[in-house]
Each structure stands twice: as C-alpha cells, then as structure tokens.
C-alpha cells in the first residue's frame, strides 16, 4: 500500500506550536529548493508491453547548500499504485556548488510487478528532497504528470501482388495491444483505423477511408488498384493506448 508522510502535517504541527512564540522571535522561512528540466522518459509517454520497460525520471535541483544525494522519487497513480524504483534509492550528482542533477531509474514488467490494465492512463511524480544543511525540504505529490500506456501493434498486408490495374485489392491487418492481466497481446476491438496510400515516388500519405477493427482486432477492406504505391493502417490512439502506424506495404500495379 502506498503510504506518505505529508509535509503539510508536520508543518501544521509546527504552526500550532508556534502560536505560543512571539512573532518577533519566529524563525525566517527556509530557502526553497528549486527544480528545473523535469522529464519523464525523455518527455515521451511510457509504453509498457508484456516484457521489461525501463525509463527514467530526471530533473535538476538547486539550493545554496545543494541537496542530499538520495532523495525519494516515486511514480504513482493512486493510493496502491506505485512504480518500482530499480535501484531502491535515487541518486543526485553534484554539477556545481548549488546544483545537482537527479535521475531515478524504473524497470517495469507486468509479469513480475502487479500492474493491471485498469492502471493505464495518467500518472504522477512524487519527490521528497532535503538540502545538505538540513534547513530546507521539498515534499511534493506531483512535479510532473506523465502517461503510462498499453503498448500497441498494427499490421497491414495488401494482396494480391502484383495486381492488374482496375482489379480489387484487399488490405488486411490487425490492431493489438498489451494485456497486462494475461501478459499477452490481444485484439483491440471496435477501434477506428485509417487506411492510407502513398503514391510511388512521393512522400505524402493520403487517407483513403476509415474502418473499424472487428471483435478480434482484425482489419479488412478493399480498394481498386489504380497506380503503384504503398498502403498502411494508422491508429490515432486512446487515453490508454498510444498511436501506432503499420509498416507500409508496396503494391505493383500492372
């Protein structure tokens, strides 16, 4: 279970104690620890399939006395949803007298860590940092939100090849995504997928039509063969699954 000690609780207790102290003797506010260049997975969504997925949470921390080398950095979604830190502790390297560069490494595998399909979506980053002079503390529930998504695959195959001009071309494929409950890829059903065409010798893709994946995630549609080029399927993604394109399949029209 995810348990935190809130800085607000400690601060509140000190505030109550401070009621009995004259304002003139109140201690000055502690210097703020400042964070910058915060990135999760290099700024990209974290896509988890059925095997290992390694990613990092990085940031710079500044303070006149610098910060301790072992802050707590956690990826979390809800009370019981935590992403494991691979090394058990987080490390910050000194880059100047007042600045450190911090990196926490995570290695997630649905087969050896209890992450379920229902946990795909938006996650948060909690940090707890103390300055080297113990005068300042940073305790935040979220310094950066990020997405943890179920990795997806998309295929496309045009046939027959080669084909005579004007004949019917069939493009099949499949849209699948990682199932964190079964540790396998399964069909992503009833999802809109675009069929796109690229004329040979060009770099531009144009949408031919939009179809939906069937009850098993399969795709199938037909078009008239008119010119040489390539076909592909394109999926825009959802709140739990990333966008993905199939490989292009070239067609020789004779």
Tab-separated table of N, CA and C in Angstrom, residues 34-120:
chain	number	residue	atom	x	y	z
A	34	UNK	N	14.629	24.505	-5.556
A	34	UNK	CA	14.015	24.722	-6.853
A	34	UNK	C	14.352	23.584	-7.815
A	35	UNK	N	13.336	23.166	-8.592
A	35	UNK	CA	13.515	22.109	-9.577
A	35	UNK	C	13.376	22.673	-10.986
A	36	UNK	N	14.103	22.085	-11.924
A	36	UNK	CA	14.021	22.504	-13.326
A	36	UNK	C	14.346	21.315	-14.227
A	37	UNK	N	14.056	21.474	-15.520
A	37	UNK	CA	14.339	20.434	-16.516
A	37	UNK	C	13.769	19.072	-16.126
A	38	UNK	N	12.529	19.071	-15.651
A	38	UNK	CA	11.892	17.830	-15.219
A	38	UNK	C	11.411	17.036	-16.438
A	39	UNK	N	11.840	15.780	-16.539
A	39	UNK	CA	11.445	14.930	-17.664
A	39	UNK	C	11.173	13.507	-17.189
A	40	UNK	N	10.114	12.938	-17.743
A	40	UNK	CA	9.810	11.526	-17.521
A	40	UNK	C	9.959	10.816	-18.856
A	41	UNK	N	10.816	9.812	-18.893
A	41	UNK	CA	11.067	9.042	-20.123
A	41	UNK	C	11.469	9.950	-21.276
A	42	UNK	N	12.270	10.947	-20.966
A	42	UNK	CA	12.745	11.859	-22.002
A	42	UNK	C	11.663	12.705	-22.626
A	43	UNK	N	10.508	12.831	-21.927
A	43	UNK	CA	9.404	13.635	-22.445
A	43	UNK	C	8.397	12.830	-23.252
A	44	UNK	N	8.582	11.511	-23.350
A	44	UNK	CA	7.664	10.663	-24.109
A	44	UNK	C	6.788	9.837	-23.169
A	45	UNK	N	5.635	9.405	-23.668
A	45	UNK	CA	4.779	8.510	-22.894
A	45	UNK	C	5.524	7.212	-22.592
A	46	UNK	N	5.215	6.602	-21.458
A	46	UNK	CA	5.809	5.317	-21.086
A	46	UNK	C	4.928	4.210	-21.646
A	47	UNK	N	5.443	3.484	-22.639
A	47	UNK	CA	4.678	2.427	-23.297
A	47	UNK	C	5.149	1.076	-22.771
A	48	UNK	N	4.249	0.367	-22.104
A	48	UNK	CA	4.602	-0.913	-21.496
A	48	UNK	C	3.914	-2.041	-22.253
A	49	UNK	N	4.705	-3.005	-22.692
A	49	UNK	CA	4.175	-4.167	-23.383
A	49	UNK	C	3.981	-5.323	-22.418
A	50	UNK	N	4.519	-6.484	-22.764
A	50	UNK	CA	4.403	-7.658	-21.897
A	50	UNK	C	5.749	-8.056	-21.298
A	51	UNK	N	6.788	-7.291	-21.611
A	51	UNK	CA	8.116	-7.551	-21.065
A	51	UNK	C	8.640	-6.353	-20.311
A	52	UNK	N	9.959	-6.279	-20.146
A	52	UNK	CA	10.578	-5.200	-19.384
A	52	UNK	C	10.486	-3.858	-20.104
A	53	UNK	N	10.209	-2.830	-19.352
A	53	UNK	CA	10.237	-1.463	-19.856
A	53	UNK	C	11.014	-0.601	-18.871
A	54	UNK	N	12.147	-0.080	-19.321
A	54	UNK	CA	12.982	0.766	-18.465
A	54	UNK	C	12.806	2.227	-18.876
A	55	UNK	N	12.667	3.108	-17.885
A	55	UNK	CA	12.584	4.543	-18.160
A	55	UNK	C	13.115	5.311	-16.959
A	56	UNK	N	13.305	6.596	-17.133
A	56	UNK	CA	13.865	7.427	-16.058
A	56	UNK	C	12.996	8.640	-15.777
A	57	UNK	N	13.129	9.140	-14.556
A	57	UNK	CA	12.596	10.445	-14.170
A	57	UNK	C	13.810	11.288	-13.819
A	58	UNK	N	13.995	12.404	-14.509
A	58	UNK	CA	15.182	13.236	-14.301
A	58	UNK	C	14.790	14.684	-14.029
A	59	UNK	N	15.638	15.377	-13.284
A	59	UNK	CA	15.447	16.812	-13.037
A	59	UNK	C	16.714	17.391	-12.416
A	60	UNK	N	16.809	18.706	-12.434
A	60	UNK	CA	17.881	19.435	-11.747
A	60	UNK	C	17.301	20.056	-10.481
A	61	UNK	N	18.065	20.033	-9.403
A	61	UNK	CA	17.633	20.623	-8.129
A	61	UNK	C	18.665	21.655	-7.685
A	62	UNK	N	18.185	22.847	-7.290
A	62	UNK	CA	19.083	23.940	-6.892
A	62	UNK	C	18.792	24.420	-5.483
A	63	UNK	N	19.872	24.694	-4.735
A	63	UNK	CA	19.789	25.245	-3.379
A	63	UNK	C	21.174	25.766	-3.024
A	64	UNK	N	21.249	26.834	-2.226
A	64	UNK	CA	22.547	27.437	-1.902
A	64	UNK	C	23.488	26.462	-1.207
A	65	UNK	N	22.919	25.479	-0.476
A	65	UNK	CA	23.745	24.470	0.194
A	65	UNK	C	23.755	23.152	-0.577
A	66	UNK	N	23.154	23.160	-1.751
A	66	UNK	CA	22.953	21.968	-2.567
A	66	UNK	C	22.029	20.978	-1.836
A	67	UNK	N	21.821	19.791	-2.411
A	67	UNK	CA	20.874	18.839	-1.828
A	67	UNK	C	21.553	17.504	-1.555
A	68	UNK	N	20.926	16.700	-0.723
A	68	UNK	CA	21.453	15.374	-0.424
A	68	UNK	C	21.319	14.465	-1.640
A	69	UNK	N	22.178	13.462	-1.719
A	69	UNK	CA	22.285	12.634	-2.921
A	69	UNK	C	21.215	11.562	-3.042
A	70	UNK	N	20.376	11.398	-2.016
A	70	UNK	CA	19.414	10.289	-2.046
A	70	UNK	C	17.976	10.740	-1.773
A	71	UNK	N	17.410	11.557	-2.644
A	71	UNK	CA	16.007	11.946	-2.471
A	71	UNK	C	15.085	10.763	-2.780
A	72	UNK	N	13.845	10.869	-2.386
A	72	UNK	CA	12.839	9.859	-2.730
A	72	UNK	C	12.074	10.340	-3.955
A	73	UNK	N	12.038	9.493	-4.994
A	73	UNK	CA	11.337	9.828	-6.237
A	73	UNK	C	10.427	8.658	-6.577
A	74	UNK	N	9.131	8.927	-6.688
A	74	UNK	CA	8.153	7.858	-6.871
A	74	UNK	C	7.195	8.185	-8.009
A	75	UNK	N	6.903	7.180	-8.832
A	75	UNK	CA	5.836	7.308	-9.820
A	75	UNK	C	4.587	6.666	-9.239
A	76	UNK	N	3.461	7.403	-9.232
A	76	UNK	CA	2.253	6.860	-8.597
A	76	UNK	C	0.994	7.306	-9.329
A	77	UNK	N	-0.061	6.538	-9.147
A	77	UNK	CA	-1.341	6.845	-9.783
A	77	UNK	C	-2.442	6.993	-8.745
A	78	UNK	N	-2.489	6.088	-7.785
A	78	UNK	CA	-3.481	6.122	-6.713
A	78	UNK	C	-2.817	5.565	-5.459
A	79	UNK	N	-3.581	5.438	-4.389
A	79	UNK	CA	-3.026	5.036	-3.096
A	79	UNK	C	-2.196	3.767	-3.181
A	80	UNK	N	-2.666	2.776	-3.945
A	80	UNK	CA	-1.976	1.490	-4.006
A	80	UNK	C	-1.188	1.285	-5.295
A	81	UNK	N	-1.126	2.302	-6.142
A	81	UNK	CA	-0.471	2.163	-7.439
A	81	UNK	C	0.891	2.845	-7.422
A	82	UNK	N	1.956	2.052	-7.374
A	82	UNK	CA	3.305	2.582	-7.358
A	82	UNK	C	4.149	1.914	-8.428
A	83	UNK	N	5.033	2.686	-9.065
A	83	UNK	CA	6.000	2.104	-9.975
A	83	UNK	C	7.294	1.861	-9.213
A	84	UNK	N	7.909	0.692	-9.374
A	84	UNK	CA	9.092	0.327	-8.588
A	84	UNK	C	10.350	1.034	-9.058
A	85	UNK	N	11.158	1.463	-8.115
A	85	UNK	CA	12.450	2.049	-8.421
A	85	UNK	C	13.467	0.917	-8.514
A	86	UNK	N	14.170	0.828	-9.637
A	86	UNK	CA	15.043	-0.311	-9.891
A	86	UNK	C	16.166	-0.457	-8.876
A	87	UNK	N	16.743	0.645	-8.431
A	87	UNK	CA	17.907	0.564	-7.565
A	87	UNK	C	17.582	0.745	-6.083
A	88	UNK	N	16.316	0.926	-5.757
A	88	UNK	CA	15.949	1.038	-4.349
A	88	UNK	C	16.164	2.424	-3.769
A	89	UNK	N	16.943	3.236	-4.414
A	89	UNK	CA	17.151	4.612	-3.978
A	89	UNK	C	17.439	5.459	-5.209
A	90	UNK	N	17.333	6.750	-5.057
A	90	UNK	CA	17.506	7.656	-6.176
A	90	UNK	C	18.776	8.471	-5.973
A	91	UNK	N	19.464	8.777	-7.037
A	91	UNK	CA	20.758	9.429	-6.901
A	91	UNK	C	20.809	10.785	-7.584
A	92	UNK	N	21.472	11.716	-6.931
A	92	UNK	CA	21.705	13.047	-7.483
A	92	UNK	C	23.207	13.304	-7.527
A	93	UNK	N	23.682	13.772	-8.673
A	93	UNK	CA	25.099	14.082	-8.831
A	93	UNK	C	25.313	15.593	-8.804
A	94	UNK	N	26.325	16.016	-8.089
A	94	UNK	CA	26.646	17.436	-7.976
A	94	UNK	C	27.230	17.933	-9.294
A	95	UNK	N	26.671	19.023	-9.811
A	95	UNK	CA	27.201	19.632	-11.033
A	95	UNK	C	27.789	21.016	-10.759
A	96	UNK	N	27.448	21.599	-9.593
A	96	UNK	CA	28.052	22.860	-9.160
A	96	UNK	C	27.840	22.984	-7.657
A	97	UNK	N	28.305	24.063	-7.061
A	97	UNK	CA	28.158	24.249	-5.614
A	97	UNK	C	26.702	24.328	-5.188
A	98	UNK	N	25.829	24.734	-6.093
A	98	UNK	CA	24.429	24.946	-5.731
A	98	UNK	C	23.444	24.107	-6.535
A	99	UNK	N	23.958	23.221	-7.370
A	99	UNK	CA	23.059	22.497	-8.269
A	99	UNK	C	23.449	21.032	-8.397
A	100	UNK	N	22.422	20.163	-8.419
A	100	UNK	CA	22.623	18.733	-8.629
A	100	UNK	C	21.691	18.239	-9.731
A	101	UNK	N	22.149	17.197	-10.421
A	101	UNK	CA	21.343	16.567	-11.471
A	101	UNK	C	20.883	15.202	-10.965
A	102	UNK	N	19.560	14.967	-10.978
A	102	UNK	CA	18.990	13.770	-10.351
A	102	UNK	C	18.366	12.830	-11.374
A	103	UNK	N	18.541	11.532	-11.148
A	103	UNK	CA	17.977	10.510	-12.026
A	103	UNK	C	17.454	9.339	-11.212
A	104	UNK	N	16.212	8.978	-11.441
A	104	UNK	CA	15.631	7.770	-10.856
A	104	UNK	C	15.310	6.823	-12.004
A	105	UNK	N	15.748	5.577	-11.917
A	105	UNK	CA	15.533	4.594	-12.979
A	105	UNK	C	14.483	3.579	-12.557
A	106	UNK	N	13.545	3.309	-13.456
A	106	UNK	CA	12.462	2.365	-13.182
A	106	UNK	C	12.492	1.258	-14.225
A	107	UNK	N	12.157	0.053	-13.814
A	107	UNK	CA	12.103	-1.087	-14.720
A	107	UNK	C	10.818	-1.850	-14.427
A	108	UNK	N	9.837	-1.710	-15.318
A	108	UNK	CA	8.504	-2.258	-15.072
A	108	UNK	C	8.254	-3.455	-15.992
A	109	UNK	N	7.782	-4.534	-15.424
A	109	UNK	CA	7.394	-5.728	-16.177
A	109	UNK	C	6.095	-6.254	-15.574
A	110	UNK	N	5.001	-6.268	-16.338
A	110	UNK	CA	3.717	-6.723	-15.793
A	110	UNK	C	3.761	-8.134	-15.220
A	111	UNK	N	4.715	-8.951	-15.691
A	111	UNK	CA	4.770	-10.335	-15.240
A	111	UNK	C	5.412	-10.499	-13.867
A	112	UNK	N	6.197	-9.518	-13.424
A	112	UNK	CA	6.785	-9.634	-12.092
A	112	UNK	C	6.457	-8.443	-11.200
A	113	UNK	N	5.541	-7.583	-11.693
A	113	UNK	CA	5.091	-6.455	-10.886
A	113	UNK	C	3.597	-6.292	-11.108
A	114	UNK	N	2.883	-6.027	-10.055
A	114	UNK	CA	1.423	-6.018	-10.101
A	114	UNK	C	0.879	-4.737	-10.735
A	115	UNK	N	0.978	-4.642	-12.066
A	115	UNK	CA	0.370	-3.533	-12.796
A	115	UNK	C	-0.727	-4.111	-13.674
A	116	UNK	N	-1.922	-3.532	-13.614
A	116	UNK	CA	-3.090	-4.085	-14.284
A	116	UNK	C	-3.588	-3.166	-15.392
A	117	UNK	N	-4.425	-3.709	-16.278
A	117	UNK	CA	-4.962	-2.925	-17.388
A	117	UNK	C	-5.643	-1.642	-16.920
A	118	UNK	N	-6.315	-1.724	-15.789
A	118	UNK	CA	-7.067	-0.577	-15.274
A	118	UNK	C	-6.164	0.584	-14.862
A	119	UNK	N	-4.870	0.340	-14.757
A	119	UNK	CA	-3.951	1.380	-14.311
A	119	UNK	C	-3.345	2.187	-15.455
A	120	UNK	N	-3.700	1.851	-16.676
A	120	UNK	CA	-3.213	2.632	-17.822
A	120	UNK	C	-3.835	4.021	-17.790
